[in-house]
Amino acid sequence: MKIKDIYDYLDSLSPFDLQEKWDNSGLVVGSFDEEVQKVYISIDLDEELVSNMEENSLAITHHPLIFSPLKRVNFDSYSTKLLRILIQKNISLISMHTNIDKTHLNKYVGKEILGLNLENSEEFISYAQVNSSFDKFCEEISKKLNIDELKFVKCSDEVKRVALVTGAGMSMLSEVKADCFLTGDIKYHDAMDAKTRGISLIDIRHYESEHHFTELLYSLIEKYLKKNKLTAIMANSKNPFSFYNTRRNG
């Protein structure tokens, strides 16, 4: 099966034209005319994952391997080192980033993973009525995302309406119409800004909130690929972060 056929099917599910201007979704490595037999799905690529992939296959990731234009390819950075392996093994790469954030991923994580009763969505931001105590809500989020130590900013003892953006969404804080915001990669000054605005924050982390892309996309394309005699493999890269719990490890 040609990559162009798979690309067109993905585009029908979540149009690549919806991606943000700064994004680099689409066919990042390879040619539309390439024939593939296996498709690997992952939030990202890492060396271990790429090394275990079969030659002449296709990887579909959430995050693009290349964001900024490359001026040199010296094989000493994350993107160039993996790019070398991909080319050597003739592995093509399609990325679905901000386009699938808008059409599927935020809603999927909110409804299927966090169990929220979503009411509407404004491109990236999904909303839900919660009406829970803040502490109880934090406990539920922690369990569902398997986060042992939850970082948060508490502006109220109650959570009425919650906004959700998977990955890193703090740049959208001024657009949030809720009293609690769930997103990842929250920085110190982000927290100060949210506290001033009276918006509680719960850091659902980047990897923990977005690695569900793999199971989501698999569910969307598995039947299509199987019908065309292709194998889809869920093969998530590993979280680059480790976390030390002083109470548990001390």
PDB file of C-alpha atoms in Angstrom:
ATOM      1  CA  MET A   1       0.000   0.000   0.000  1.00  0.00           C
ATOM      2  CA  LYS A   2       1.309   3.443  -0.886  1.00  0.00           C
ATOM      3  CA  ILE A   3       1.870   6.139   1.714  1.00  0.00           C
ATOM      4  CA  LYS A   4      -0.291   8.518  -0.321  1.00  0.00           C
ATOM      5  CA  ASP A   5      -3.328   6.282   0.293  1.00  0.00           C
ATOM      6  CA  ILE A   6      -2.706   6.223   4.058  1.00  0.00           C
ATOM      7  CA  TYR A   7      -2.050   9.967   4.100  1.00  0.00           C
ATOM      8  CA  ASP A   8      -5.330  10.664   2.304  1.00  0.00           C
ATOM      9  CA  TYR A   9      -7.231   8.496   4.788  1.00  0.00           C
ATOM     10  CA  LEU A  10      -5.641  10.308   7.737  1.00  0.00           C
ATOM     11  CA  ASP A  11      -6.466  13.624   6.083  1.00  0.00           C
ATOM     12  CA  SER A  12     -10.120  12.577   5.831  1.00  0.00           C
ATOM     13  CA  LEU A  13     -10.140  11.858   9.583  1.00  0.00           C
ATOM     14  CA  SER A  14      -8.320  15.002  10.657  1.00  0.00           C
ATOM     15  CA  PRO A  15      -7.469  17.440   7.840  1.00  0.00           C
ATOM     16  CA  PHE A  16      -3.829  18.503   7.855  1.00  0.00           C
ATOM     17  CA  ASP A  17      -4.946  21.979   6.748  1.00  0.00           C
ATOM     18  CA  LEU A  18      -6.258  22.516  10.292  1.00  0.00           C
ATOM     19  CA  GLN A  19      -2.745  22.573  11.752  1.00  0.00           C
ATOM     20  CA  GLU A  20      -1.363  25.785  13.217  1.00  0.00           C
ATOM     21  CA  LYS A  21       0.964  27.912  11.075  1.00  0.00           C
ATOM     22  CA  TRP A  22       3.965  27.084  13.268  1.00  0.00           C
ATOM     23  CA  ASP A  23       3.279  23.347  13.139  1.00  0.00           C
ATOM     24  CA  ASN A  24       4.901  20.769  10.829  1.00  0.00           C
ATOM     25  CA  SER A  25       2.296  18.028  10.521  1.00  0.00           C
ATOM     26  CA  GLY A  26       2.021  15.908   7.390  1.00  0.00           C
ATOM     27  CA  LEU A  27       4.591  13.791   5.568  1.00  0.00           C
ATOM     28  CA  VAL A  28       7.825  14.765   7.341  1.00  0.00           C
ATOM     29  CA  VAL A  29      10.109  12.013   5.977  1.00  0.00           C
ATOM     30  CA  GLY A  30       9.696   9.877   2.865  1.00  0.00           C
ATOM     31  CA  SER A  31       7.798   9.885  -0.411  1.00  0.00           C
ATOM     32  CA  PHE A  32       4.109   9.517  -1.186  1.00  0.00           C
ATOM     33  CA  ASP A  33       5.017   6.809  -3.713  1.00  0.00           C
ATOM     34  CA  GLU A  34       6.668   4.516  -1.144  1.00  0.00           C
ATOM     35  CA  GLU A  35       5.059   1.129  -0.509  1.00  0.00           C
ATOM     36  CA  VAL A  36       4.784   0.008   3.136  1.00  0.00           C
ATOM     37  CA  GLN A  37       3.743  -3.185   4.913  1.00  0.00           C
ATOM     38  CA  LYS A  38       3.788  -2.092   8.566  1.00  0.00           C
ATOM     39  CA  VAL A  39       2.623   1.042  10.346  1.00  0.00           C
ATOM     40  CA  TYR A  40       3.945   2.057  13.781  1.00  0.00           C
ATOM     41  CA  ILE A  41       1.980   4.549  15.905  1.00  0.00           C
ATOM     42  CA  SER A  42       3.599   6.554  18.715  1.00  0.00           C
ATOM     43  CA  ILE A  43       3.448   9.910  20.478  1.00  0.00           C
ATOM     44  CA  ASP A  44       7.119  10.486  19.541  1.00  0.00           C
ATOM     45  CA  LEU A  45      10.156   8.686  18.175  1.00  0.00           C
ATOM     46  CA  ASP A  46      13.182   7.691  20.221  1.00  0.00           C
ATOM     47  CA  GLU A  47      16.309   5.690  19.372  1.00  0.00           C
ATOM     48  CA  GLU A  48      15.092   2.439  20.877  1.00  0.00           C
ATOM     49  CA  LEU A  49      11.779   2.583  19.047  1.00  0.00           C
ATOM     50  CA  VAL A  50      13.289   3.449  15.657  1.00  0.00           C
ATOM     51  CA  SER A  51      15.995   0.803  16.048  1.00  0.00           C
ATOM     52  CA  ASN A  52      13.319  -1.866  16.535  1.00  0.00           C
ATOM     53  CA  MET A  53      11.215  -0.793  13.547  1.00  0.00           C
ATOM     54  CA  GLU A  54      11.351  -2.888  10.404  1.00  0.00           C
ATOM     55  CA  GLU A  55      12.771  -1.425   7.227  1.00  0.00           C
ATOM     56  CA  ASN A  56      10.441   0.014   4.569  1.00  0.00           C
ATOM     57  CA  SER A  57       7.739   0.833   7.133  1.00  0.00           C
ATOM     58  CA  LEU A  58       5.779   3.931   8.129  1.00  0.00           C
ATOM     59  CA  ALA A  59       5.758   5.706  11.491  1.00  0.00           C
ATOM     60  CA  ILE A  60       2.847   7.935  12.458  1.00  0.00           C
ATOM     61  CA  THR A  61       3.608  10.199  15.412  1.00  0.00           C
ATOM     62  CA  HIS A  62       1.816  12.952  17.270  1.00  0.00           C
ATOM     63  CA  HIS A  63       4.813  15.275  17.561  1.00  0.00           C
ATOM     64  CA  PRO A  64       6.747  16.098  14.366  1.00  0.00           C
ATOM     65  CA  LEU A  65      10.405  15.084  14.447  1.00  0.00           C
ATOM     66  CA  ILE A  66      11.344  18.346  12.704  1.00  0.00           C
ATOM     67  CA  PHE A  67       9.840  21.707  13.702  1.00  0.00           C
ATOM     68  CA  SER A  68      12.375  24.340  12.663  1.00  0.00           C
ATOM     69  CA  PRO A  69      14.248  24.272   9.325  1.00  0.00           C
ATOM     70  CA  LEU A  70      17.499  22.305   9.511  1.00  0.00           C
ATOM     71  CA  LYS A  71      20.596  24.240   8.418  1.00  0.00           C
ATOM     72  CA  ARG A  72      22.986  21.380   9.165  1.00  0.00           C
ATOM     73  CA  VAL A  73      22.541  17.625   9.482  1.00  0.00           C
ATOM     74  CA  ASN A  74      25.448  16.617  11.728  1.00  0.00           C
ATOM     75  CA  PHE A  75      23.735  13.671  13.483  1.00  0.00           C
ATOM     76  CA  ASP A  76      24.422  15.165  16.923  1.00  0.00           C
ATOM     77  CA  SER A  77      20.919  16.326  17.847  1.00  0.00           C
ATOM     78  CA  TYR A  78      17.673  14.543  18.616  1.00  0.00           C
ATOM     79  CA  SER A  79      16.063  15.183  15.240  1.00  0.00           C
ATOM     80  CA  THR A  80      19.129  14.680  13.020  1.00  0.00           C
ATOM     81  CA  LYS A  81      20.272  11.512  14.791  1.00  0.00           C
ATOM     82  CA  LEU A  82      16.889   9.857  14.351  1.00  0.00           C
ATOM     83  CA  LEU A  83      16.543  11.251  10.827  1.00  0.00           C
ATOM     84  CA  ARG A  84      19.697   9.401   9.850  1.00  0.00           C
ATOM     85  CA  ILE A  85      18.299   6.080  11.099  1.00  0.00           C
ATOM     86  CA  LEU A  86      14.970   6.654   9.368  1.00  0.00           C
ATOM     87  CA  ILE A  87      16.662   7.297   6.035  1.00  0.00           C
ATOM     88  CA  GLN A  88      19.046   4.363   6.412  1.00  0.00           C
ATOM     89  CA  LYS A  89      16.120   2.010   7.097  1.00  0.00           C
ATOM     90  CA  ASN A  90      13.820   3.675   4.545  1.00  0.00           C
ATOM     91  CA  ILE A  91      11.239   4.434   7.229  1.00  0.00           C
ATOM     92  CA  SER A  92       8.775   7.175   6.343  1.00  0.00           C
ATOM     93  CA  LEU A  93       7.184   9.508   8.894  1.00  0.00           C
ATOM     94  CA  ILE A  94       3.795  11.204   9.036  1.00  0.00           C
ATOM     95  CA  SER A  95       2.964  13.456  11.996  1.00  0.00           C
ATOM     96  CA  MET A  96      -0.495  14.494  13.188  1.00  0.00           C
ATOM     97  CA  HIS A  97      -0.104  17.234  15.741  1.00  0.00           C
ATOM     98  CA  THR A  98      -2.270  20.332  16.124  1.00  0.00           C
ATOM     99  CA  ASN A  99      -4.772  19.099  13.544  1.00  0.00           C
ATOM    100  CA  ILE A 100      -5.704  16.009  15.578  1.00  0.00           C
ATOM    101  CA  ASP A 101      -5.519  18.021  18.810  1.00  0.00           C
ATOM    102  CA  LYS A 102      -8.400  20.084  17.450  1.00  0.00           C
ATOM    103  CA  THR A 103     -10.477  17.268  15.961  1.00  0.00           C
ATOM    104  CA  HIS A 104      -9.942  14.309  18.305  1.00  0.00           C
ATOM    105  CA  LEU A 105      -7.254  14.163  20.992  1.00  0.00           C
ATOM    106  CA  ASN A 106      -8.467  16.740  23.531  1.00  0.00           C
ATOM    107  CA  LYS A 107     -11.989  15.345  23.368  1.00  0.00           C
ATOM    108  CA  TYR A 108     -10.766  11.740  23.593  1.00  0.00           C
ATOM    109  CA  VAL A 109      -8.629  12.364  26.685  1.00  0.00           C
ATOM    110  CA  GLY A 110     -11.384  14.415  28.315  1.00  0.00           C
ATOM    111  CA  LYS A 111     -14.160  11.888  27.735  1.00  0.00           C
ATOM    112  CA  GLU A 112     -12.519   8.461  27.518  1.00  0.00           C
ATOM    113  CA  ILE A 113      -9.552   8.883  29.872  1.00  0.00           C
ATOM    114  CA  LEU A 114     -10.712  11.461  32.412  1.00  0.00           C
ATOM    115  CA  GLY A 115     -14.403  10.580  32.248  1.00  0.00           C
ATOM    116  CA  LEU A 116     -15.519  14.193  31.872  1.00  0.00           C
ATOM    117  CA  ASN A 117     -18.946  15.031  30.516  1.00  0.00           C
ATOM    118  CA  LEU A 118     -17.768  17.406  27.792  1.00  0.00           C
ATOM    119  CA  GLU A 119     -20.173  20.169  26.859  1.00  0.00           C
ATOM    120  CA  ASN A 120     -18.449  21.963  23.992  1.00  0.00           C
ATOM    121  CA  SER A 121     -15.089  22.741  22.435  1.00  0.00           C
ATOM    122  CA  GLU A 122     -13.375  25.843  21.096  1.00  0.00           C
ATOM    123  CA  GLU A 123     -10.710  24.445  18.748  1.00  0.00           C
ATOM    124  CA  PHE A 124      -8.075  23.375  21.281  1.00  0.00           C
ATOM    125  CA  ILE A 125     -10.021  23.932  24.489  1.00  0.00           C
ATOM    126  CA  SER A 126     -12.618  21.427  25.699  1.00  0.00           C
ATOM    127  CA  TYR A 127     -15.001  22.239  28.570  1.00  0.00           C
ATOM    128  CA  ALA A 128     -16.949  20.234  31.130  1.00  0.00           C
ATOM    129  CA  GLN A 129     -19.091  20.880  34.199  1.00  0.00           C
ATOM    130  CA  VAL A 130     -17.561  19.142  37.209  1.00  0.00           C
ATOM    131  CA  ASN A 131     -19.119  20.548  40.419  1.00  0.00           C
ATOM    132  CA  SER A 132     -16.699  18.811  42.768  1.00  0.00           C
ATOM    133  CA  SER A 133     -14.383  19.719  45.595  1.00  0.00           C
ATOM    134  CA  PHE A 134     -10.945  20.677  44.309  1.00  0.00           C
ATOM    135  CA  ASP A 135      -9.183  18.036  46.421  1.00  0.00           C
ATOM    136  CA  LYS A 136     -11.463  15.226  45.264  1.00  0.00           C
ATOM    137  CA  PHE A 137     -11.118  16.288  41.638  1.00  0.00           C
ATOM    138  CA  CYS A 138      -7.313  16.320  41.924  1.00  0.00           C
ATOM    139  CA  GLU A 139      -7.387  12.812  43.371  1.00  0.00           C
ATOM    140  CA  GLU A 140      -9.501  11.561  40.461  1.00  0.00           C
ATOM    141  CA  ILE A 141      -7.242  13.170  37.839  1.00  0.00           C
ATOM    142  CA  SER A 142      -4.158  11.756  39.528  1.00  0.00           C
ATOM    143  CA  LYS A 143      -5.521   8.205  39.415  1.00  0.00           C
ATOM    144  CA  LYS A 144      -6.812   8.359  35.842  1.00  0.00           C
ATOM    145  CA  LEU A 145      -3.546   9.721  34.461  1.00  0.00           C
ATOM    146  CA  ASN A 146      -1.375   7.642  36.810  1.00  0.00           C
ATOM    147  CA  ILE A 147       0.431  10.696  38.201  1.00  0.00           C
ATOM    148  CA  ASP A 148       1.713  10.091  41.722  1.00  0.00           C
ATOM    149  CA  GLU A 149       2.604  13.696  42.518  1.00  0.00           C
ATOM    150  CA  LEU A 150       0.195  16.233  41.059  1.00  0.00           C
ATOM    151  CA  LYS A 151       1.310  19.846  40.704  1.00  0.00           C
ATOM    152  CA  PHE A 152      -1.506  22.374  41.044  1.00  0.00           C
ATOM    153  CA  VAL A 153      -2.554  25.951  41.817  1.00  0.00           C
ATOM    154  CA  LYS A 154      -5.606  26.076  44.060  1.00  0.00           C
ATOM    155  CA  CYS A 155      -7.673  29.247  43.827  1.00  0.00           C
ATOM    156  CA  SER A 156     -10.910  27.804  45.219  1.00  0.00           C
ATOM    157  CA  ASP A 157     -12.066  24.844  47.290  1.00  0.00           C
ATOM    158  CA  GLU A 158     -14.582  23.956  44.567  1.00  0.00           C
ATOM    159  CA  VAL A 159     -14.324  23.175  40.860  1.00  0.00           C
ATOM    160  CA  LYS A 160     -17.411  24.067  38.853  1.00  0.00           C
ATOM    161  CA  ARG A 161     -16.328  24.298  35.223  1.00  0.00           C
ATOM    162  CA  VAL A 162     -13.087  22.855  33.901  1.00  0.00           C
ATOM    163  CA  ALA A 163     -11.142  23.592  30.702  1.00  0.00           C
ATOM    164  CA  LEU A 164      -8.806  21.019  29.155  1.00  0.00           C
ATOM    165  CA  VAL A 165      -5.903  21.261  26.721  1.00  0.00           C
ATOM    166  CA  THR A 166      -3.614  18.247  26.427  1.00  0.00           C
ATOM    167  CA  GLY A 167       0.126  18.819  26.066  1.00  0.00           C
ATOM    168  CA  ALA A 168       1.240  22.406  26.663  1.00  0.00           C
ATOM    169  CA  GLY A 169      -1.678  24.831  26.679  1.00  0.00           C
ATOM    170  CA  MET A 170      -0.721  27.678  28.994  1.00  0.00           C
ATOM    171  CA  SER A 171      -0.415  30.092  26.055  1.00  0.00           C
ATOM    172  CA  MET A 172      -4.226  29.879  25.889  1.00  0.00           C
ATOM    173  CA  LEU A 173      -4.829  30.873  29.526  1.00  0.00           C
ATOM    174  CA  SER A 174      -6.362  34.239  28.547  1.00  0.00           C
ATOM    175  CA  GLU A 175      -8.985  32.378  26.458  1.00  0.00           C
ATOM    176  CA  VAL A 176     -10.050  29.997  29.239  1.00  0.00           C
ATOM    177  CA  LYS A 177     -13.658  30.417  30.381  1.00  0.00           C
ATOM    178  CA  ALA A 178     -13.562  28.157  33.447  1.00  0.00           C
ATOM    179  CA  ASP A 179     -12.502  28.240  37.089  1.00  0.00           C
ATOM    180  CA  CYS A 180     -10.039  25.342  36.663  1.00  0.00           C
ATOM    181  CA  PHE A 181      -7.644  24.619  33.789  1.00  0.00           C
ATOM    182  CA  LEU A 182      -6.082  21.216  33.063  1.00  0.00           C
ATOM    183  CA  THR A 183      -2.955  21.278  30.902  1.00  0.00           C
ATOM    184  CA  GLY A 184       0.741  20.384  30.969  1.00  0.00           C
ATOM    185  CA  ASP A 185       4.183  22.024  31.074  1.00  0.00           C
ATOM    186  CA  ILE A 186       3.031  24.677  33.559  1.00  0.00           C
ATOM    187  CA  LYS A 187       5.838  27.076  34.486  1.00  0.00           C
ATOM    188  CA  TYR A 188       6.309  29.261  37.559  1.00  0.00           C
ATOM    189  CA  HIS A 189       5.201  32.519  35.944  1.00  0.00           C
ATOM    190  CA  ASP A 190       2.246  30.713  34.340  1.00  0.00           C
ATOM    191  CA  ALA A 191       1.141  29.758  37.839  1.00  0.00           C
ATOM    192  CA  MET A 192       1.493  33.334  39.078  1.00  0.00           C
ATOM    193  CA  ASP A 193      -0.584  34.590  36.144  1.00  0.00           C
ATOM    194  CA  ALA A 194      -3.326  32.003  36.710  1.00  0.00           C
ATOM    195  CA  LYS A 195      -3.469  32.792  40.436  1.00  0.00           C
ATOM    196  CA  THR A 196      -3.913  36.481  39.655  1.00  0.00           C
ATOM    197  CA  ARG A 197      -6.772  35.619  37.296  1.00  0.00           C
ATOM    198  CA  GLY A 198      -8.368  33.351  39.921  1.00  0.00           C
ATOM    199  CA  ILE A 199      -8.091  30.247  37.731  1.00  0.00           C
ATOM    200  CA  SER A 200      -7.009  27.041  39.437  1.00  0.00           C
ATOM    201  CA  LEU A 201      -4.481  24.895  37.572  1.00  0.00           C
ATOM    202  CA  ILE A 202      -3.811  21.155  37.520  1.00  0.00           C
ATOM    203  CA  ASP A 203      -0.652  20.095  35.670  1.00  0.00           C
ATOM    204  CA  ILE A 204      -1.561  16.925  33.753  1.00  0.00           C
ATOM    205  CA  ARG A 205       1.944  16.871  32.210  1.00  0.00           C
ATOM    206  CA  HIS A 206       2.807  16.596  28.548  1.00  0.00           C
ATOM    207  CA  TYR A 207       3.563  12.928  27.991  1.00  0.00           C
ATOM    208  CA  GLU A 208       0.944  11.689  30.448  1.00  0.00           C
ATOM    209  CA  SER A 209      -1.840  13.627  28.751  1.00  0.00           C
ATOM    210  CA  GLU A 210      -0.826  13.027  25.126  1.00  0.00           C
ATOM    211  CA  HIS A 211       0.533   9.476  24.874  1.00  0.00           C
ATOM    212  CA  HIS A 212      -3.116   8.432  24.508  1.00  0.00           C
ATOM    213  CA  PHE A 213      -2.723   9.579  20.893  1.00  0.00           C
ATOM    214  CA  THR A 214      -1.429   6.093  20.135  1.00  0.00           C
ATOM    215  CA  GLU A 215      -4.516   4.177  21.254  1.00  0.00           C
ATOM    216  CA  LEU A 216      -6.779   6.837  19.748  1.00  0.00           C
ATOM    217  CA  LEU A 217      -5.234   6.709  16.276  1.00  0.00           C
ATOM    218  CA  TYR A 218      -5.027   2.917  16.364  1.00  0.00           C
ATOM    219  CA  SER A 219      -8.767   2.761  17.000  1.00  0.00           C
ATOM    220  CA  LEU A 220      -9.379   5.115  14.061  1.00  0.00           C
ATOM    221  CA  ILE A 221      -7.256   3.377  11.418  1.00  0.00           C
ATOM    222  CA  GLU A 222      -6.846  -0.275  12.479  1.00  0.00           C
ATOM    223  CA  LYS A 223      -9.811  -1.555  10.428  1.00  0.00           C
ATOM    224  CA  TYR A 224      -8.809   0.473   7.381  1.00  0.00           C
ATOM    225  CA  LEU A 225      -5.249  -0.857   7.442  1.00  0.00           C
ATOM    226  CA  LYS A 226      -6.371  -4.421   8.085  1.00  0.00           C
ATOM    227  CA  LYS A 227      -8.761  -4.211   5.142  1.00  0.00           C
ATOM    228  CA  ASN A 228      -5.766  -3.287   2.990  1.00  0.00           C
ATOM    229  CA  LYS A 229      -3.639  -6.087   4.515  1.00  0.00           C
ATOM    230  CA  LEU A 230      -1.411  -3.839   6.596  1.00  0.00           C
ATOM    231  CA  THR A 231      -0.412  -4.321  10.217  1.00  0.00           C
ATOM    232  CA  ALA A 232      -0.813  -1.475  12.712  1.00  0.00           C
ATOM    233  CA  ILE A 233       1.455  -1.551  15.764  1.00  0.00           C
ATOM    234  CA  MET A 234       1.059   0.577  18.905  1.00  0.00           C
ATOM    235  CA  ALA A 235       4.652   1.372  19.861  1.00  0.00           C
ATOM    236  CA  ASN A 236       4.879   4.350  22.194  1.00  0.00           C
ATOM    237  CA  SER A 237       8.229   5.980  22.800  1.00  0.00           C
ATOM    238  CA  LYS A 238       9.273   6.217  26.440  1.00  0.00           C
ATOM    239  CA  ASN A 239       8.704   9.232  28.648  1.00  0.00           C
ATOM    240  CA  PRO A 240      12.090  11.024  28.811  1.00  0.00           C
ATOM    241  CA  PHE A 241      11.358  12.138  32.385  1.00  0.00           C
ATOM    242  CA  SER A 242      11.737  10.108  35.560  1.00  0.00           C
ATOM    243  CA  PHE A 243      10.350  11.306  38.894  1.00  0.00           C
ATOM    244  CA  TYR A 244      11.904  10.810  42.321  1.00  0.00           C
ATOM    245  CA  ASN A 245       9.484  10.481  45.216  1.00  0.00           C
ATOM    246  CA  THR A 246      11.368  11.190  48.476  1.00  0.00           C
ATOM    247  CA  ARG A 247       8.720   9.489  50.623  1.00  0.00           C
ATOM    248  CA  ARG A 248       8.640   6.367  48.481  1.00  0.00           C
ATOM    249  CA  ASN A 249      12.361   6.154  47.691  1.00  0.00           C
ATOM    250  CA  GLY A 250      13.877   7.712  50.781  1.00  0.00           C
TER     251      GLY A 250
END
